[in-house]
Each structure stands twice: as C-alpha cells, then as structure tokens.
C-alpha cells in the first residue's frame, strides 16, 4: 500500500495504535505535542543516532525488520555503555516513495522487538518524505543513579582492561555480505551480456536464481544483522558488585575506543594480542580474505560489545565472569597505547590499526 493512501497521520496511527507504555517514568507517550517523562530521583541519559541509506546501511543486504532492530539496539547500547537503564525512544523516519506502508510496518516490527527485549517505550517520533531513500533518526532516553553512571574518563593506572563477547565478527559479516552482493551483480551483468532481443524489441534478460553462500558463516551474519546490546553484561557486573571505572560500547573498533578512554582518562594502556577474543568463524573468514584477523578485531567496528576498565582488586571476579575477557591493563599516560603481539613485539596502537613501527 502506498503511504500517500493513508497519509502521515494514518501511518503513525497504524504504527503506534497498540503501543502501551511499560515504564512508570513514561507519564504520557504518543498522542500529544510532547511525550511526558518523569524522573524524580535519577539522572537522565540521552543519546541519538542518525542512519542514512547508502552511508550506514545497504538495503540489498539488510531487510527492514533487521534494520529496525539494529537501529534500536545501537541506541540502547549507548545507554548501557553509561551503566544506565534504557526507558524511552523516539523514532523519526524520512521515506522516499519506494517505501510502502508494509515496509514501514516491517521496520517497526524489528524496532519494537528490540525495544520489548529491554523494556523500552516508544514515546514519539516523526515521519516525513525524502527524495533520496531512507533516513532514520533515533533518540533513546535512559536513567541511572548519579553514583552508578560510568564515564569514559575514569580509568586509572593499574586498572584492568576488559571486553565482552568477541570482536571483528560484525565486520567479517559485512565483508561476507559485500562479497556475495558482488557475486550476484557479476551474475546479473553476465545475464545482460547474454540477453537476446526478442521480437517486441525489448531485451530478455534471464537472471538465474541466486543463492548466496553463507554456509558455516551464520554467526558472522548474525553479528552484522542482528546486533545485540550487552545489557546482560551490565546486569552481571552489577550482580558481581563490579563498578567499572570507565566504559563505552565498541561501535568503531576496539582500537579507536581504547584511545577515547585513554585520552579522556589521561592514561596509557597495554593490551595483549593473544587475549583479544575472536570467534572461530571470524578467524576463518579473515583467512579466506587474506586479512589479518587482529586488525579486523581492532578496527572492524559494529560489534557493540562493551569495553571497560575495573580496579585491579576485581581481578578474580572478572576472571570468573562468563563472556568477559581481560585483555590488558591501564598504564601511565607517558607509556602510550601499546599492543603486545603473540611473538612479544610491541606496537603503538593507532585509532585505525597499529603502525608497524616498534614502540619505544
Ligand atoms: Mg557509544
């Protein structure tokens, strides 16, 4: 169904008619000029993210339901990265004519599944038309007690550097999708070359069925398309009585996020290549593409794992935590950002990768 048929208000009604707020902080959700939120005793966390078709996503390999899920999760992840609890979300979309009512409903179904997973209320948004495809702007609001908030600037010398999950898989998933997309386009080009002109003058192009080859690489696809915000890790840290000194989520790659924490905390770091958690499928894919798997883990991005530092006294607790890996420690600022390789060489970490110059 064309969106014009039901209009903007009709569309919003359809998308929001059965949304019921779950949080007591949501005093009033969709349906007035503003949503009304009430946080008498908490600090309020606000994060926003804009995603543009052709820049941040490609609809040839992500469907709208996954895109809705991912758009919500990346925002929710930022609230967790402050050690907060996500509560509300606003969603704004600019849509070109090629999107139907059903398309937007697909997007919303993914978005709502992600919100339901973490108890987030959709409290507003906007839809408008676009000439150039799809643009998505999402704002997530969360809360935390003042003393619970974890900033990027609290890392101290001797603190331990930890990451959740494993790294580089989302990036390898993207490489896999791009590879299969180019295989598909080669096939289409080939079919066009072989096209014969039929009597009515139009060329008949027969495009054979295309089955992308994802066998044995499902985890990589999942990591790229079905992003998870690590609220489970936040809960586990809380249960274990661990309060990170600095934390952020890994959206741009471990290397650049580590530099952010070090810069803002005025410290250096020393991390160990052999400690960086990498999944088997990530390693296999890197090998296939002739890429260095550590570089992929350091710079890949879109993992949305948590990078955090804890006092050295929490060493044992961290060692016992499932799905958290100790990768190094915080040093004096003057010692720089050092990666110790498997063969014990030291390199200076850069925001993008590490240079092959030996660290002093
Ligand atoms: Mg972030």
CSV table of C-alpha atoms and ligand atoms in Angstrom, one decimal:
chain,number,residue,atom,x,y,z
A,1,UNK,CA,0.0,0.0,0.0
A,2,UNK,CA,1.3,3.5,-0.9
A,3,UNK,CA,1.9,5.7,2.1
A,4,UNK,CA,0.1,8.5,0.4
A,5,UNK,CA,-3.1,6.5,0.5
A,6,UNK,CA,-3.4,6.7,4.3
A,7,UNK,CA,-1.2,9.8,4.8
A,8,UNK,CA,1.3,10.6,7.6
A,9,UNK,CA,-1.3,10.6,10.4
A,10,UNK,CA,-2.8,7.3,9.1
A,11,UNK,CA,0.6,5.8,9.0
A,12,UNK,CA,1.5,7.0,12.5
A,13,UNK,CA,-1.8,5.6,13.8
A,14,UNK,CA,-1.2,2.3,12.3
A,15,UNK,CA,2.3,2.0,13.7
A,16,UNK,CA,1.5,3.2,17.2
A,17,UNK,CA,-2.1,2.2,17.9
A,18,UNK,CA,-1.2,-0.8,20.2
A,19,UNK,CA,1.9,0.7,21.9
A,20,UNK,CA,1.4,0.5,25.7
A,21,UNK,CA,4.0,2.2,27.9
A,22,UNK,CA,5.7,-0.2,30.4
A,23,UNK,CA,7.8,2.3,32.4
A,24,UNK,CA,6.5,4.4,35.3
A,25,UNK,CA,8.7,7.2,34.1
A,26,UNK,CA,6.6,7.3,30.9
A,27,UNK,CA,3.8,9.7,32.0
A,28,UNK,CA,2.5,10.2,28.6
A,29,UNK,CA,3.6,8.6,25.3
A,30,UNK,CA,2.5,9.0,21.7
A,31,UNK,CA,-0.5,11.2,21.0
A,32,UNK,CA,0.1,14.8,22.1
A,33,UNK,CA,2.5,17.6,21.2
A,34,UNK,CA,5.1,16.1,23.5
A,35,UNK,CA,5.7,12.9,25.5
A,36,UNK,CA,5.9,13.5,29.2
A,37,UNK,CA,8.6,11.7,31.2
A,38,UNK,CA,9.0,11.8,35.0
A,39,UNK,CA,12.4,11.0,36.7
A,40,UNK,CA,12.2,12.3,40.2
A,41,UNK,CA,15.4,10.7,41.6
A,42,UNK,CA,17.6,9.8,38.6
A,43,UNK,CA,20.0,11.3,36.2
A,44,UNK,CA,18.6,11.3,32.7
A,45,UNK,CA,20.7,9.9,29.9
A,46,UNK,CA,20.0,10.9,26.3
A,47,UNK,CA,21.6,9.5,23.1
A,48,UNK,CA,20.8,10.0,19.5
A,49,UNK,CA,21.9,8.4,16.3
A,50,UNK,CA,21.2,9.1,12.6
A,51,UNK,CA,21.4,6.4,9.9
A,52,UNK,CA,21.4,7.2,6.2
A,53,UNK,CA,20.7,4.8,3.4
A,54,UNK,CA,23.8,4.3,1.3
A,55,UNK,CA,26.1,5.6,4.1
A,56,UNK,CA,25.2,3.4,7.1
A,57,UNK,CA,23.2,0.6,5.6
A,58,UNK,CA,22.5,-1.0,2.2
A,59,UNK,CA,19.0,-2.4,1.7
A,60,UNK,CA,20.3,-5.0,-0.8
A,61,UNK,CA,21.5,-7.0,2.2
A,62,UNK,CA,19.7,-5.9,5.3
A,63,UNK,CA,15.9,-6.2,5.3
A,64,UNK,CA,13.8,-3.6,7.0
A,65,UNK,CA,12.9,-5.8,10.0
A,66,UNK,CA,16.6,-6.3,10.9
A,67,UNK,CA,17.3,-2.7,10.2
A,68,UNK,CA,14.6,-1.6,12.7
A,69,UNK,CA,16.1,-4.0,15.3
A,70,UNK,CA,19.6,-2.8,14.7
A,71,UNK,CA,18.7,0.9,14.7
A,72,UNK,CA,17.0,0.5,18.1
A,73,UNK,CA,19.8,-1.7,19.6
A,74,UNK,CA,22.7,0.6,18.7
A,75,UNK,CA,21.0,3.4,20.7
A,76,UNK,CA,20.1,1.1,23.6
A,77,UNK,CA,23.7,0.0,23.6
A,78,UNK,CA,24.8,3.6,24.3
A,79,UNK,CA,22.6,3.8,27.4
A,80,UNK,CA,24.1,0.5,28.7
A,81,UNK,CA,27.6,1.9,27.9
A,82,UNK,CA,26.9,4.6,30.6
A,83,UNK,CA,25.8,1.9,33.0
A,84,UNK,CA,22.2,3.1,32.7
A,85,UNK,CA,18.8,1.6,32.1
A,86,UNK,CA,17.1,2.4,28.7
A,87,UNK,CA,13.5,3.6,29.2
A,88,UNK,CA,12.1,5.6,26.2
A,89,UNK,CA,12.8,6.0,22.5
A,90,UNK,CA,11.7,8.4,19.8
A,91,UNK,CA,11.9,7.4,16.1
A,92,UNK,CA,11.9,9.6,13.1
A,93,UNK,CA,11.9,8.4,9.5
A,94,UNK,CA,12.3,10.1,6.2
A,95,UNK,CA,10.9,7.9,3.5
A,96,UNK,CA,11.1,8.0,-0.3
A,97,UNK,CA,8.2,7.0,-2.5
A,98,UNK,CA,9.5,3.5,-3.0
A,99,UNK,CA,8.7,2.5,0.6
A,100,UNK,CA,5.2,1.2,1.2
A,101,UNK,CA,3.1,1.1,4.4
A,102,UNK,CA,4.0,-2.6,4.7
A,103,UNK,CA,7.8,-1.7,4.5
A,104,UNK,CA,7.4,0.7,7.4
A,105,UNK,CA,5.5,-1.8,9.4
A,106,UNK,CA,8.3,-4.3,8.9
A,107,UNK,CA,10.8,-1.7,10.1
A,108,UNK,CA,8.6,-1.0,13.2
A,109,UNK,CA,8.2,-4.7,14.0
A,110,UNK,CA,12.0,-5.1,14.3
A,111,UNK,CA,12.3,-1.9,16.2
A,112,UNK,CA,9.6,-2.9,18.6
A,113,UNK,CA,11.1,-6.4,19.2
A,114,UNK,CA,14.4,-4.7,20.2
A,115,UNK,CA,12.5,-2.3,22.5
A,116,UNK,CA,10.5,-5.0,24.0
A,117,UNK,CA,13.6,-7.0,24.8
A,118,UNK,CA,14.9,-4.2,27.0
A,119,UNK,CA,11.5,-2.8,28.2
A,120,UNK,CA,11.9,0.5,26.2
A,121,UNK,CA,8.7,2.6,25.4
A,122,UNK,CA,8.4,4.2,22.0
A,123,UNK,CA,7.1,7.6,23.0
A,124,UNK,CA,7.1,9.6,19.8
A,125,UNK,CA,8.7,10.5,16.5
A,126,UNK,CA,8.1,11.9,13.1
A,127,UNK,CA,7.8,10.7,9.6
A,128,UNK,CA,8.4,12.8,6.6
A,129,UNK,CA,9.2,12.3,2.9
A,130,UNK,CA,12.6,12.1,1.3
A,131,UNK,CA,13.9,12.3,-2.3
A,132,UNK,CA,16.9,10.1,-1.7
A,133,UNK,CA,15.9,7.0,0.2
A,134,UNK,CA,15.6,6.2,3.8
A,135,UNK,CA,16.9,8.2,6.8
A,136,UNK,CA,16.4,7.1,10.3
A,137,UNK,CA,16.9,9.2,13.4
A,138,UNK,CA,16.5,7.6,16.8
A,139,UNK,CA,16.8,9.1,20.3
A,140,UNK,CA,17.0,6.8,23.3
A,141,UNK,CA,16.4,8.1,26.9
A,142,UNK,CA,17.6,6.2,29.9
A,143,UNK,CA,18.2,6.7,33.6
A,144,UNK,CA,20.9,5.9,36.2
A,145,UNK,CA,21.6,6.9,39.7
A,146,UNK,CA,24.2,9.6,39.8
A,147,UNK,CA,26.7,7.3,41.5
A,148,UNK,CA,26.2,4.5,39.1
A,149,UNK,CA,27.0,6.4,35.9
A,150,UNK,CA,30.2,5.3,34.2
A,151,UNK,CA,32.0,7.8,32.1
A,152,UNK,CA,34.9,7.3,29.7
A,153,UNK,CA,37.2,9.4,31.8
A,154,UNK,CA,37.6,7.3,35.0
A,155,UNK,CA,40.3,4.8,34.0
A,156,UNK,CA,43.2,4.8,36.5
A,157,UNK,CA,46.8,3.4,36.3
A,158,UNK,CA,46.8,-0.4,37.0
A,159,UNK,CA,43.1,-0.8,36.2
A,160,UNK,CA,42.3,-3.9,34.1
A,161,UNK,CA,41.0,-3.5,30.6
A,162,UNK,CA,38.1,-5.9,29.7
A,163,UNK,CA,35.9,-6.6,26.8
A,164,UNK,CA,32.7,-8.6,26.5
A,165,UNK,CA,31.9,-11.2,23.8
A,166,UNK,CA,34.2,-11.4,20.8
A,167,UNK,CA,35.4,-8.9,18.2
A,168,UNK,CA,35.6,-8.5,14.5
A,169,UNK,CA,32.7,-10.8,13.6
A,170,UNK,CA,30.3,-8.0,12.6
A,171,UNK,CA,32.9,-6.6,10.2
A,172,UNK,CA,33.6,-10.0,8.7
A,173,UNK,CA,29.8,-10.4,8.3
A,174,UNK,CA,29.8,-7.2,6.3
A,175,UNK,CA,32.7,-8.4,4.2
A,176,UNK,CA,30.8,-11.6,3.5
A,177,UNK,CA,27.6,-9.8,2.5
A,178,UNK,CA,29.5,-7.5,0.2
A,179,UNK,CA,31.3,-10.4,-1.4
A,180,UNK,CA,28.0,-12.2,-2.1
A,181,UNK,CA,26.5,-9.0,-3.4
A,182,UNK,CA,29.3,-8.6,-5.9
A,183,UNK,CA,29.0,-12.2,-7.0
A,184,UNK,CA,25.3,-11.5,-7.6
A,185,UNK,CA,26.0,-8.4,-9.7
A,186,UNK,CA,28.5,-10.2,-11.8
A,187,UNK,CA,25.9,-12.8,-12.5
A,188,UNK,CA,23.4,-10.0,-13.5
A,189,UNK,CA,26.0,-8.4,-15.8
A,190,UNK,CA,26.7,-11.8,-17.4
A,191,UNK,CA,23.0,-12.4,-17.9
A,192,UNK,CA,22.6,-8.9,-19.5
A,193,UNK,CA,25.5,-9.7,-21.9
A,194,UNK,CA,23.8,-12.9,-23.0
A,195,UNK,CA,20.4,-11.2,-23.4
A,196,UNK,CA,18.8,-11.6,-26.8
A,197,UNK,CA,16.5,-9.1,-28.3
A,198,UNK,CA,13.0,-10.5,-28.6
A,199,UNK,CA,10.6,-9.6,-31.4
A,200,UNK,CA,8.9,-6.8,-29.4
A,201,UNK,CA,12.3,-5.0,-29.2
A,202,UNK,CA,12.9,-5.5,-25.5
A,203,UNK,CA,15.9,-7.5,-24.5
A,204,UNK,CA,15.1,-10.6,-22.5
A,205,UNK,CA,17.3,-10.9,-19.6
A,206,UNK,CA,17.2,-14.2,-17.7
A,207,UNK,CA,18.7,-13.8,-14.3
A,208,UNK,CA,19.3,-17.2,-12.7
A,209,UNK,CA,18.3,-17.9,-9.2
A,210,UNK,CA,21.0,-16.7,-6.8
A,211,UNK,CA,21.8,-18.5,-3.6
A,212,UNK,CA,24.4,-16.6,-1.6
A,213,UNK,CA,26.9,-18.9,0.0
A,214,UNK,CA,26.7,-18.3,3.8
A,215,UNK,CA,27.3,-21.9,4.9
A,216,UNK,CA,29.3,-22.1,8.1
A,217,UNK,CA,29.3,-18.4,8.5
A,218,UNK,CA,25.9,-17.8,10.1
A,219,UNK,CA,27.4,-16.3,13.2
A,220,UNK,CA,29.1,-13.6,11.2
A,221,UNK,CA,25.8,-12.6,9.5
A,222,UNK,CA,24.0,-12.7,12.9
A,223,UNK,CA,26.6,-10.3,14.3
A,224,UNK,CA,26.2,-7.9,11.4
A,225,UNK,CA,22.5,-8.0,11.0
A,226,UNK,CA,21.1,-8.9,14.5
A,227,UNK,CA,23.1,-6.6,16.7
A,228,UNK,CA,22.7,-7.2,20.5
A,229,UNK,CA,23.2,-4.5,23.1
A,230,UNK,CA,25.0,-6.1,26.1
A,231,UNK,CA,22.6,-5.2,28.9
A,232,UNK,CA,23.2,-8.8,30.1
A,233,UNK,CA,26.8,-7.9,30.9
A,234,UNK,CA,25.7,-4.7,32.7
A,235,UNK,CA,23.4,-6.9,34.9
A,236,UNK,CA,26.2,-9.4,35.5
A,237,UNK,CA,28.6,-6.7,36.6
A,238,UNK,CA,26.0,-5.3,38.9
A,239,UNK,CA,25.3,-8.7,40.4
A,240,UNK,CA,29.0,-9.3,40.9
A,241,UNK,CA,29.4,-6.0,42.6
A,242,UNK,CA,31.8,-4.7,40.0
A,243,UNK,CA,31.7,-1.0,39.2
A,244,UNK,CA,33.7,-0.2,36.1
A,245,UNK,CA,35.9,2.9,36.3
A,246,UNK,CA,35.4,3.7,32.6
A,247,UNK,CA,33.2,2.2,29.9
A,248,UNK,CA,32.0,2.6,26.3
A,249,UNK,CA,30.4,0.4,23.7
A,250,UNK,CA,32.5,-0.7,20.7
A,251,UNK,CA,30.9,0.8,17.7
A,252,UNK,CA,34.0,1.9,15.7
A,253,UNK,CA,36.5,-0.8,16.7
A,254,UNK,CA,38.5,-1.7,19.9
A,255,UNK,CA,41.5,0.4,18.9
A,256,UNK,CA,39.7,3.7,18.5
A,257,UNK,CA,37.5,3.2,21.5
A,258,UNK,CA,40.5,2.4,23.7
A,259,UNK,CA,42.1,5.6,22.6
A,260,UNK,CA,39.0,7.5,23.6
A,261,UNK,CA,39.1,6.1,27.1
A,262,UNK,CA,42.8,6.7,27.4
A,263,UNK,CA,42.7,10.2,26.1
A,264,UNK,CA,39.8,11.2,28.3
A,265,UNK,CA,41.2,9.5,31.4
A,266,UNK,CA,44.8,10.8,30.7
A,267,UNK,CA,46.3,7.3,30.9
A,268,UNK,CA,48.0,4.9,28.6
A,269,UNK,CA,47.3,1.2,28.0
A,270,UNK,CA,49.0,-2.1,27.3
A,271,UNK,CA,46.9,-4.8,25.6
A,272,UNK,CA,47.8,-8.3,24.5
A,273,UNK,CA,47.0,-9.6,21.1
A,274,UNK,CA,46.6,-13.2,22.3
A,275,UNK,CA,44.0,-12.1,24.8
A,276,UNK,CA,41.7,-10.4,22.2
A,277,UNK,CA,38.6,-12.6,21.9
A,278,UNK,CA,38.0,-13.7,18.4
A,279,UNK,CA,35.4,-16.3,17.2
A,280,UNK,CA,36.5,-19.2,15.1
A,281,UNK,CA,34.3,-18.1,12.2
A,282,UNK,CA,35.9,-14.7,12.2
A,283,UNK,CA,39.3,-16.2,12.0
A,284,UNK,CA,38.3,-18.5,9.1
A,285,UNK,CA,36.7,-15.6,7.2
A,286,UNK,CA,39.8,-13.4,7.7
A,287,UNK,CA,42.0,-16.2,6.4
A,288,UNK,CA,39.8,-16.6,3.3
A,289,UNK,CA,40.0,-12.9,2.6
A,290,UNK,CA,43.7,-12.8,3.3
A,291,UNK,CA,43.2,-10.3,6.1
A,292,UNK,CA,45.0,-10.1,9.5
A,293,UNK,CA,42.4,-11.2,12.0
A,294,UNK,CA,43.8,-9.0,14.8
A,295,UNK,CA,43.5,-5.9,12.5
A,296,UNK,CA,39.8,-6.9,11.9
A,297,UNK,CA,39.2,-7.2,15.7
A,298,UNK,CA,40.9,-3.9,16.4
A,299,UNK,CA,39.3,-1.8,13.7
A,300,UNK,CA,36.3,-3.7,12.4
A,301,UNK,CA,33.5,-1.9,14.3
A,302,UNK,CA,29.8,-2.6,14.8
A,303,UNK,CA,30.5,-5.2,17.4
A,304,UNK,CA,28.6,-3.3,20.1
A,305,UNK,CA,30.4,-5.1,22.8
A,306,UNK,CA,31.4,-3.3,26.0
A,307,UNK,CA,34.9,-2.1,26.6
A,308,UNK,CA,35.5,-1.2,30.3
A,309,UNK,CA,38.1,-0.9,33.0
A,310,UNK,CA,37.9,-2.2,36.5
A,311,UNK,CA,40.2,-1.8,39.6
A,312,UNK,CA,42.9,-4.4,39.8
A,313,UNK,CA,41.2,-5.7,43.0
A,314,UNK,CA,38.3,-7.1,40.9
A,315,UNK,CA,40.7,-9.4,39.0
A,316,UNK,CA,39.3,-12.6,40.4
A,317,UNK,CA,35.7,-11.6,39.9
A,318,UNK,CA,36.4,-10.7,36.3
A,319,UNK,CA,38.2,-14.0,35.7
A,320,UNK,CA,35.1,-15.8,36.9
A,321,UNK,CA,32.7,-13.9,34.7
A,322,UNK,CA,31.4,-15.7,31.6
A,323,UNK,CA,31.8,-13.9,28.3
A,324,UNK,CA,34.1,-11.2,29.6
A,325,UNK,CA,37.8,-11.2,28.7
A,326,UNK,CA,40.7,-9.4,30.3
A,327,UNK,CA,42.8,-8.0,27.5
A,328,UNK,CA,45.4,-5.8,29.3
A,329,UNK,CA,45.8,-3.0,31.7
A,330,UNK,CA,46.0,0.8,32.1
A,331,UNK,CA,49.4,2.4,32.4
A,332,UNK,CA,50.8,5.9,32.8
A,333,UNK,CA,49.9,8.3,30.0
A,334,UNK,CA,53.6,8.7,29.0
A,335,UNK,CA,53.8,5.0,28.2
A,336,UNK,CA,51.4,5.4,25.3
A,337,UNK,CA,49.0,2.8,23.8
A,338,UNK,CA,50.8,-0.5,23.3
A,339,UNK,CA,49.8,-3.7,21.7
A,340,UNK,CA,51.9,-6.7,22.6
A,341,UNK,CA,51.8,-9.2,19.8
A,342,UNK,CA,51.8,-13.0,20.1
A,343,UNK,CA,55.5,-13.1,19.5
A,344,UNK,CA,56.1,-10.5,22.2
A,345,UNK,CA,56.7,-7.5,19.9
A,346,UNK,CA,55.4,-4.1,21.0
A,347,UNK,CA,53.5,-1.8,18.6
A,348,UNK,CA,51.9,1.6,19.1
A,349,UNK,CA,48.1,1.3,18.7
A,350,UNK,CA,46.5,3.8,16.3
A,351,UNK,CA,42.9,4.8,16.0
A,352,UNK,CA,42.9,2.8,12.8
A,353,UNK,CA,45.1,-0.2,13.3
A,354,UNK,CA,48.6,-0.1,14.6
A,355,UNK,CA,51.7,1.0,12.8
A,356,UNK,CA,54.5,-1.3,12.1
A,357,UNK,CA,56.9,1.0,13.9
A,358,UNK,CA,58.1,-0.5,17.1
A,359,UNK,CA,57.1,1.3,20.3
A,360,UNK,CA,59.9,2.7,22.4
B,1,LIG,MG1,28.9,4.6,22.2
